[in-house]
Structures are given as C-alpha cells and as structure tokens.
C-alpha cells in the first residue's frame, strides 16, 4: 500500500510516496528531491519521533505553571502517555532553565527539563 | 425548589424588570417612603432590550401626534441633561440631523421641521452648504436637512446601572438572577414567584420588556402581545471618532423604523444601524451577513467614508414592540395595583425619564399614598474615569490609590482601581465590568485584558476563575483547570 | 510626577525590545531603559512554550521561553534598566513618554531616542463580523494560549479553530495534548497558512480534520458556545449556500491575523504604512519622527523570531547612534517601491550609505520566480507565498549601481536568466 509523507526538513515540503509491504517494510520511496528527504521519510515511517513541549504545575512560583520540554525527541506514540505522566507532577520554585524535572522520562533515556527560569514569588 | 420552601418577602412596590424603565422607575419611587424591590432575571440590570439600544436621545420630531410616544418623548428629552448630570452618566448633546439625499425627500424634512416648531422642539432648517459645513464627511448628494440640536447620545446600560445604583443608595432593593416564574392575586395583595422567593406586594409594576406580555398573562391580562423586532448595530474603531459630529438620520422609507443611522455614540465611537426585522423568537439575538449588508449599503449613502475594515464589534438586540404600535402605560383593567409599562420601543429610552416621573402620580391617582423622603440623594458620586483626567490628576490619583497605576485595559485606558470600583458598584461578570468601565470594549476586544479582568473578578468576588462568567451562570469563560482533562477519557 | 531622562527608551520588553536594548547598550548608549507592561520580560515568547525558535540564530530548536531566557540572561550582565508592570500611555513628537505604574505613579520620560517594540494584537471576531450570538467560549488563539500556558486554565473540551496559521495549528496540538478534542481547523485559503511541519505535527499527528476554502458562518449558543456552522467559500470568500455544516463545540479559537499595535505610534504622529499597519521606516529603522525607531511585530508581522532579533538589533544600534549624535541625516533618500506581486517591503526608504536587509511579503503564491531588487540583484525562488516572509540583503556596492531615486522590488516570473549573488 502507498503512504504519503510530507517532508518538513526544508520549505520545499516534498511529498514523499512510500510503498509499504505486508510487514510494514519500505519497498520503494519516491518524491524526495534530496537525500535528507529520504532519511526523514524513512524515519517518519519506521520510528517517528517528536519533541514534547508542555507545562507542569509549580508551587511557590510567579506563575502556576512551568513550561517544560524533553531534551530530545521521544517516540511519537508515547506522547499521550507522556502527557498523562506529567499531569500530576508538581515542581517547587525556584527553577532554572535546563533544570531536570524528570530524569530518564518514561524510561526513554531523555530528560524532561525546565524551559525557563521561574522565580519564587515574594 | 418547592414553593413552600421559598423565602417570603413583603414589599409595597415590586418592579418586574430592570431595564431603563424599571430602573428609572425604581429611582423615582425611592424618593418616597416606600419599600421598593426590583426583580431582574439577568445577572445585571439593563441586559435585555436596554443594553442593545442605540442610545439615542431623540429630539421629539419623529413621533406621530396623539400617541403616548409623542406625549413622553420631548419631555423625556428635556430631562436628560439634568438626569445625566445627577447620575454622572455621559450624555453627549450631539444633535440630531435628518438628511435628505434627493429633492423628493425634502417634504419629510419640512414636515419634521414644522412638527418641531409646533411641539416646541428646538429645530433649524439647514441648507446643503450649511449641512456640509457642519458635517464635512456627509455625502455630496445631500440636498438639505433639519437639525435638532437638543437630541443626543447616552450609553443606555450605563444610565440604567447608575439609576439602579442611586435607587439602591436611596433604599430600594435589587434582586438579580430572579426571573418571575409565577404570579397570582389574593385580595389586595399581588404575589410574584422567583426561583428562590415569594414576593408579596401592594403594587406590581410590569416593566418586563420583551416578557411584559407574559407577566401580564400570569396575572390574567391577556390583551396585548410583545412582538420582538431585531436591530443589529456595528461599532467602529475609536480611530474613526469625529467622522460625524451628530446623529445622522436618513429620511425614513417606512413608518415603522426611523431608518438606518450613523451614530456618534456617547463614548465617541461611530456606530451604524439598526436594522428593523420582526422575528418570531425572544432570544433571536444573532447578527447576520444580510443585516450588515443592508446597514452598510444604507449608511454608505449618507457617509461614504465608512470603512468596513474598521468595524471592531457588532451586536443585536430586540425591541419590545407591542401589537398596539404605541407604549402601553396603564393600570390593569382586571387587577388593581398592577401597572403595565410595556411596549416601550423607540423612543423608549428618551421617554423613559418622563414615564418614570409619571409613575408616582399614577399611583397617587389610584389611591396609593406617597410620602416624600427628606433625605433623598439624587446624585451618584465618586465615579472616576482615569482616561479623562490630566496627567497631573492621574499621578495624584495613583499616589492615593496604587491600583490606579495598574493599567488593565490598554485600548480604553482602564485601571484596576476602576474595575474594582465597578465590582463594588455591582459588576459581577466580565460584561458587567465592560459595560461599566469600557474595559474590553476596545479594538482588541479584551484579547489582552480578559485574563487580568478575570483575575480581578475572581479575587474581589472570592470565586475561582472557572466561575467567572461573561454574563451570569452558564456563561463561564474558562471551563477547566490545567491537567483537568487528562486521563478523564475525553480524547 | 517622576521625571526621567534616558538615552534610549525601548517600549516593550519582548524579543524585539530585548534585542534592541542589548544592541543599544553595545553601541555605547549609557542610559538604556526598557518599559514593559508585564511583570516579567520576554513578551509573547513566555506563552509560546512550543519549540522551533532560534533555528537560524542559535542553530537549535528552542522553545519560546528558552529563546527569551537567553536574552534575559545577557541583559542581567548589563546596566540596562527595566521598568516592569509599567504601561506607556503616550509618546509625544518630541520624544517624551508618559507611563504609569503602581509604585511610582505617572512617569514622564524624556528620551534622546525611542525604539517602538510593542508587538501586535490579534484580529477579533468582531472585526471579522462572524454572524450569530455572542456566547462565552470564543477566544483569540493568543488569549487561549495565555490561559493555557500561563494562567493554568483550559478554555473548553471541544474546540473548533478558525485559521490554519501557525498559532492556530500550535493551539490545535496544545489543546489535544491537554485532553481536549479539536473537531476541526477551518481555513479560508485553499492551502494551510502555516508551516508544513506544523500541519504534520499539529493536525496529521492527531487526525484533526482541516477544512480548506471554508469559514465559520454562524456562531450558536446563548450563554456558552454550543456549535458553529462552517461553509465552503467561493473565490471572493463568500459562503456558498448549501455547503453548510454544523459542528458541535464549546470553544472557538480565532487565529485570523495579527495587527501591529500602533496606537502609541499614531498618537505621536508617526506615519503608518496602510498595508503593514506599521510605521514607515528608513534603512536605520527610523520612523517619520526623528529619533523614533521601530522594530519587530509592531513594524510588520514576522514569521521568525530570529528575524525580529536581527531587525531589533539594527534599530537598537541606530537608536543609540542617534542618541549619541552619531547618526547624521543621509544626503540622499531613495524610495523603495513594492512592485509586481509584492504586498509590502520594509524599509520604505533607504540611503545608499549602508547595506540594507529588506523584509517583504508577496501578494499571492507563485512558483519558479525571481525576486528582483531594483535590477541590482536577482534571487531565484522555487516558490513564494504570502505567509512566508522573504529577506534579502543589498550591499553598499550593489546599491551604488542604482540609477534614479526609486528602488522597485518585484517578483519576476518566467525563464529569464537570473543572477544569484
């Protein structure tokens, strides 16, 4: 069967067409104008990843929420689990940008880190 | 709640409906030693027909002779300057200009002029040159006009809220979110049922606007109907202020409506409208594509420079027109002490002070004894409009109260202190704050300031932000807290 | 009234203001002041918690707060002054600023140079005149983003988003991640307005339907939003009768355009460009008022914050030079004209004294074209579209070849030979 993937590496946004076999393997790949497109589309099909950016609750800070991000992309299929895992997290202010909020998040070898400094409220 | 469980309350006068009629009437009655209670179904007074009204204080030349509309319009007009000064409500005497765009229309212009002379309404005929000198942005097609300098503009919600504030300061009572859901008579007493109360009253004044016929019917008076008539209005950015100086009327095509106007509002915005469409439902408050098209094509003929890209907001309201085509100001033929003030469509706002002033007289004629209060305080004091002050005055104010230094609404220059004051005067909703202070009424339409106003309302009223509403229960603006929807099986 | 005298006053402490302040400081201006209405610096970036910022400038995909933090940290090592929770009410022609805060009352600030960096506001439902009632539950996308990412509230559980620009797409993802359901994104153009990457990561990832050539034609609900009607539109953007569809929802987000916030500018008498709604500027980013400069979204709406920083650095540097009396008026002024398929170009006027970076947008999408700058330089473009700002530089050497007093920027289609310089 055919699968279409829009490459997002550069503004050309090539539409890459993959022919997928019975076991999900890529039989052929066309439509890309460069090698990066092939790499991208292959990865998107076999192991798509996304960087998660969200917020977690924070106590004692100038804001009630702290923006956080994974310091590396995680499997796309784990996004919902990741959101559920952060739902009940509560961090304590003050926090500095880059502080690790959750180490080895979801056992994926990436950290959930703070996206900014967030001071304590006076 | 079962009827038996409701709180019982006895008053002398119960007013049903807190629109411009009800609130001004409450104020008039609060001059006397009377127990007055006003029942309003919305979260704030003035949120029915009154809120959507164009705000025009008519000159008194449009009404057909022999009608109650004619009887009360000019006297009402004459009361406006003093009323607004006492209540500290802005009234801009912009004048009313009826403009003829073709020779054939001059007959009507002359008719209005004559009528004005007969009624003692100050009027002037203006030639084409004179009109264009006064209103340089009018169409070059103008042929002539009649000008009534004592017409003008007011903010109708502001007036109703101020009247109610003053009535309450003088002893009247207000219950909001209290629709009348039942009514009956027992001997001399009339009873009104709300979701939480049973009110017993000697006098009931039916000022229920769109629902006046339903209130009347609850008492067995089934002889008039309210036929809602929708009007849409479109407001322009303050940047267009000064495009016109007075309120521009066309020579109307129909008898029912005065036409579609270009309005210089009391706050300075230019507004165009209203349409005049009979609608079947009393909640048909939607603006429409065709409404705008009609309004814009009509008003463009008067003022070609109107730019649709400068529209910042629009709204629609329903006139509480009666099937009689005139005001219904009379006691019930069946129930003694039940006074109908119904069918108050244009020029209802203008007529309102005169109608309200007549109510004590009407009650006395029916045998109710009224004793004036010695210490009636007609003035509403202490309203601060930061944007109207000089820089020096603004500085002084902030030193006295730092909350004046926190600017909340950038577009309209409204401070935290003014918002807190509005809440103390009765605002309990986002719209309540907006209508009282203009915070959120500007070009960004509260895009910037809404979260701050919500925070202030939450703090001042001691309610969580999720309970802060646009205009009462059911219209809360943010429904959930962060993370509340996760893991709850929504998606 | 408290009176202050500064060399460079910067109105707005978002990405533009921060970069301008640092540049002004680096140029040697002694008294640099940022006036910011919020209780912290960073502007709109603080609520843009998604990543993708700084790819050009920092070679990294930062979140909005991370991008802002870099500038905020750099600022801490300087003596640049910051007035927080301070709202500017007025800017006068002679460069006096009136601002208020709770602590000090009215401030009268005399500045040798001013940088306008106030950003922009969002187009509203009222400006679009969407028919229907006025229930609760309608938000501009930025306001909803603020509620969700700063204040800690979710507007509703079932949303429709009007507008497929990046803000709308980002909010589609944000709402979905937080557990709400986005029923549809509705776009009036025949293509998504935002980046392809956002269409993939915000819509396709979550199977959110994208309705193209469509718009919201009615809003339903008395107290709270209950549904919207959407319909297809014709080439004049008029709804096509018979194509209506009602979508139940309790939240409507509007991502329908940003408008530079220039009330202060026009109050001062700054001449505005009616196409950008921002000030007209020259190649030092100075407006029609001497000593008043503009940069960032208040000048014209940008796509990339990296470009905002670049532009703001120029404005800040020139503002400092002006304050230090080191910016003479140019001997010649060349008018920059927007030619074929160019909607606008900034700056509007140049001298030939210094290299210029032009920012522009096209009027309509075109493929296989050349961008021609007054015949002085031609750049090949596989395609151009209004939602992607173009930026091209001309060196002093290239400028020196200009003939006449006008530089016409245009899009040239066809197979003409081009020179990629």
CSV table of N, CA and C in Angstrom, one decimal, chain C residues 172-235:
chain,number,residue,atom,x,y,z
C,172,UNK,N,-4.0,23.9,18.2
C,172,UNK,CA,-4.7,22.6,17.9
C,172,UNK,C,-4.0,21.5,18.6
C,173,UNK,N,-2.7,21.5,18.5
C,173,UNK,CA,-1.9,20.5,19.2
C,173,UNK,C,-1.9,20.6,20.7
C,174,UNK,N,-1.8,21.9,21.2
C,174,UNK,CA,-1.8,22.1,22.6
C,174,UNK,C,-3.0,21.6,23.3
C,175,UNK,N,-4.2,22.0,22.7
C,175,UNK,CA,-5.5,21.6,23.2
C,175,UNK,C,-5.6,20.1,23.3
C,176,UNK,N,-5.2,19.4,22.2
C,176,UNK,CA,-5.3,18.0,22.1
C,176,UNK,C,-4.4,17.3,23.1
C,177,UNK,N,-3.2,17.8,23.3
C,177,UNK,CA,-2.3,17.2,24.3
C,177,UNK,C,-2.8,17.3,25.7
C,178,UNK,N,-3.5,18.4,25.9
C,178,UNK,CA,-4.1,18.6,27.3
C,178,UNK,C,-5.4,17.9,27.5
C,179,UNK,N,-5.8,17.2,26.5
C,179,UNK,CA,-7.0,16.3,26.7
C,179,UNK,C,-8.3,16.9,26.1
C,180,UNK,N,-8.2,18.0,25.4
C,180,UNK,CA,-9.5,18.5,24.8
C,180,UNK,C,-9.5,17.8,23.4
C,181,UNK,N,-10.7,18.0,22.7
C,181,UNK,CA,-10.9,17.4,21.4
C,181,UNK,C,-11.0,18.6,20.4
C,182,UNK,N,-10.1,18.6,19.4
C,182,UNK,CA,-10.2,19.6,18.4
C,182,UNK,C,-11.0,19.0,17.2
C,183,UNK,N,-12.2,19.5,17.0
C,183,UNK,CA,-13.1,18.9,16.0
C,183,UNK,C,-12.7,19.3,14.6
C,184,UNK,N,-12.1,20.5,14.4
C,184,UNK,CA,-11.8,20.9,13.0
C,184,UNK,C,-10.9,22.1,13.1
C,185,UNK,N,-10.0,22.3,12.1
C,185,UNK,CA,-9.4,23.5,11.8
C,185,UNK,C,-9.9,24.0,10.5
C,186,UNK,N,-10.4,25.3,10.4
C,186,UNK,CA,-11.1,25.8,9.3
C,186,UNK,C,-10.3,26.9,8.7
C,187,UNK,N,-10.0,26.8,7.4
C,187,UNK,CA,-9.1,27.7,6.7
C,187,UNK,C,-9.7,28.3,5.4
C,188,UNK,N,-9.7,29.6,5.2
C,188,UNK,CA,-10.4,30.2,4.1
C,188,UNK,C,-9.6,30.0,2.8
C,189,UNK,N,-8.3,29.9,2.9
C,189,UNK,CA,-7.4,29.7,1.7
C,189,UNK,C,-7.5,28.3,1.2
C,190,UNK,N,-7.1,28.0,0.0
C,190,UNK,CA,-7.1,26.7,-0.5
C,190,UNK,C,-5.9,25.8,0.0
C,191,UNK,N,-5.1,26.4,0.9
C,191,UNK,CA,-4.0,25.7,1.5
C,191,UNK,C,-3.8,26.1,2.9
C,192,UNK,N,-3.1,25.3,3.7
C,192,UNK,CA,-2.9,25.7,5.1
C,192,UNK,C,-1.9,26.9,5.1
C,193,UNK,N,-2.2,27.8,6.0
C,193,UNK,CA,-1.4,29.0,6.1
C,193,UNK,C,-0.1,28.9,6.8
C,194,UNK,N,0.0,27.9,7.7
C,194,UNK,CA,1.2,27.7,8.5
C,194,UNK,C,2.2,26.8,7.8
C,195,UNK,N,3.3,26.6,8.5
C,195,UNK,CA,4.4,25.7,8.0
C,195,UNK,C,3.9,24.3,7.9
C,196,UNK,N,4.4,23.6,6.8
C,196,UNK,CA,4.1,22.2,6.6
C,196,UNK,C,4.4,21.4,7.8
C,197,UNK,N,5.5,21.7,8.5
C,197,UNK,CA,5.8,20.9,9.7
C,197,UNK,C,4.8,21.0,10.7
C,198,UNK,N,4.1,22.2,10.9
C,198,UNK,CA,3.1,22.3,11.8
C,198,UNK,C,1.8,21.6,11.4
C,199,UNK,N,1.6,21.6,10.1
C,199,UNK,CA,0.4,20.8,9.6
C,199,UNK,C,0.6,19.3,10.0
C,200,UNK,N,1.8,18.8,9.8
C,200,UNK,CA,2.1,17.4,10.2
C,200,UNK,C,2.0,17.2,11.7
C,201,UNK,N,2.7,18.0,12.4
C,201,UNK,CA,2.9,17.7,13.9
C,201,UNK,C,1.7,18.2,14.7
C,202,UNK,N,0.9,19.0,14.1
C,202,UNK,CA,-0.3,19.6,14.9
C,202,UNK,C,-1.6,19.0,14.4
C,203,UNK,N,-1.7,18.7,13.2
C,203,UNK,CA,-3.0,18.2,12.7
C,203,UNK,C,-2.9,16.7,12.3
C,204,UNK,N,-2.0,16.4,11.4
C,204,UNK,CA,-1.9,15.0,11.0
C,204,UNK,C,-1.6,14.0,12.1
C,205,UNK,N,-0.7,14.4,13.0
C,205,UNK,CA,-0.4,13.6,14.1
C,205,UNK,C,-1.6,13.2,14.9
C,206,UNK,N,-2.6,14.1,15.0
C,206,UNK,CA,-3.8,13.9,15.8
C,206,UNK,C,-5.0,13.7,15.0
C,207,UNK,N,-4.9,13.4,13.7
C,207,UNK,CA,-6.1,13.2,12.9
C,207,UNK,C,-7.1,14.3,13.0
C,208,UNK,N,-6.6,15.6,13.1
C,208,UNK,CA,-7.6,16.7,13.2
C,208,UNK,C,-7.9,17.1,11.8
C,209,UNK,N,-9.2,17.1,11.4
C,209,UNK,CA,-9.6,17.5,10.0
C,209,UNK,C,-9.3,18.9,9.7
C,210,UNK,N,-8.8,19.2,8.5
C,210,UNK,CA,-8.5,20.5,8.0
C,210,UNK,C,-9.5,20.8,6.9
C,211,UNK,N,-10.4,21.8,7.1
C,211,UNK,CA,-11.3,22.2,6.1
C,211,UNK,C,-10.8,23.4,5.4
C,212,UNK,N,-10.4,23.2,4.1
C,212,UNK,CA,-9.9,24.3,3.3
C,212,UNK,C,-11.0,25.0,2.6
C,213,UNK,N,-10.7,26.2,2.1
C,213,UNK,CA,-11.7,27.0,1.4
C,213,UNK,C,-13.0,27.1,2.2
C,214,UNK,N,-12.9,27.2,3.5
C,214,UNK,CA,-14.1,27.2,4.3
C,214,UNK,C,-13.9,28.3,5.4
C,215,UNK,N,-15.0,28.7,6.0
C,215,UNK,CA,-15.0,29.6,7.1
C,215,UNK,C,-16.2,29.4,8.0
C,216,UNK,N,-16.2,30.0,9.2
C,216,UNK,CA,-17.3,29.9,10.1
C,216,UNK,C,-18.3,30.9,9.7
C,217,UNK,N,-19.5,30.5,9.5
C,217,UNK,CA,-20.6,31.4,9.0
C,217,UNK,C,-21.6,31.7,10.1
C,218,UNK,N,-21.6,31.0,11.2
C,218,UNK,CA,-22.5,31.3,12.2
C,218,UNK,C,-22.1,30.7,13.6
C,219,UNK,N,-22.3,31.5,14.6
C,219,UNK,CA,-22.0,31.0,16.0
C,219,UNK,C,-23.3,30.8,16.7
C,220,UNK,N,-23.4,29.6,17.4
C,220,UNK,CA,-24.6,29.2,18.0
C,220,UNK,C,-24.4,29.1,19.5
C,221,UNK,N,-25.4,29.5,20.3
C,221,UNK,CA,-25.3,29.3,21.8
C,221,UNK,C,-25.6,30.6,22.4
C,222,UNK,N,-26.4,30.6,23.5
C,222,UNK,CA,-26.8,31.8,24.1
C,222,UNK,C,-25.8,32.3,25.1
C,223,UNK,N,-25.6,31.4,26.1
C,223,UNK,CA,-24.7,31.8,27.2
C,223,UNK,C,-23.3,31.2,27.0
C,224,UNK,N,-23.2,30.0,26.5
C,224,UNK,CA,-22.0,29.3,26.2
C,224,UNK,C,-22.1,28.8,24.7
C,225,UNK,N,-21.0,28.8,24.0
C,225,UNK,CA,-20.9,28.3,22.7
C,225,UNK,C,-21.4,26.9,22.6
C,226,UNK,N,-22.3,26.6,21.7
C,226,UNK,CA,-22.8,25.2,21.5
C,226,UNK,C,-22.4,24.6,20.2
C,227,UNK,N,-22.2,25.4,19.2
C,227,UNK,CA,-21.9,24.9,17.9
C,227,UNK,C,-21.5,26.0,17.0
C,228,UNK,N,-20.8,25.7,15.9
C,228,UNK,CA,-20.5,26.7,14.8
C,228,UNK,C,-21.0,26.0,13.5
C,229,UNK,N,-21.4,26.9,12.6
C,229,UNK,CA,-21.7,26.5,11.3
C,229,UNK,C,-20.5,26.8,10.4
C,230,UNK,N,-20.0,25.9,9.7
C,230,UNK,CA,-18.9,26.2,8.7
C,230,UNK,C,-19.5,26.0,7.3
C,231,UNK,N,-18.9,26.7,6.3
C,231,UNK,CA,-19.3,26.5,4.9
C,231,UNK,C,-18.2,26.7,4.0
C,232,UNK,N,-18.3,26.2,2.8
C,232,UNK,CA,-17.2,26.5,1.8
C,232,UNK,C,-17.4,27.9,1.3
C,233,UNK,N,-16.3,28.5,0.8
C,233,UNK,CA,-16.4,29.8,0.2
C,233,UNK,C,-16.0,29.8,-1.2
C,234,UNK,N,-16.4,30.8,-2.0
C,234,UNK,CA,-16.0,30.9,-3.4
C,234,UNK,C,-14.7,31.8,-3.5
C,235,UNK,N,-14.4,32.1,-4.7
C,235,UNK,CA,-13.1,32.8,-4.8
C,235,UNK,C,-13.1,34.2,-4.3
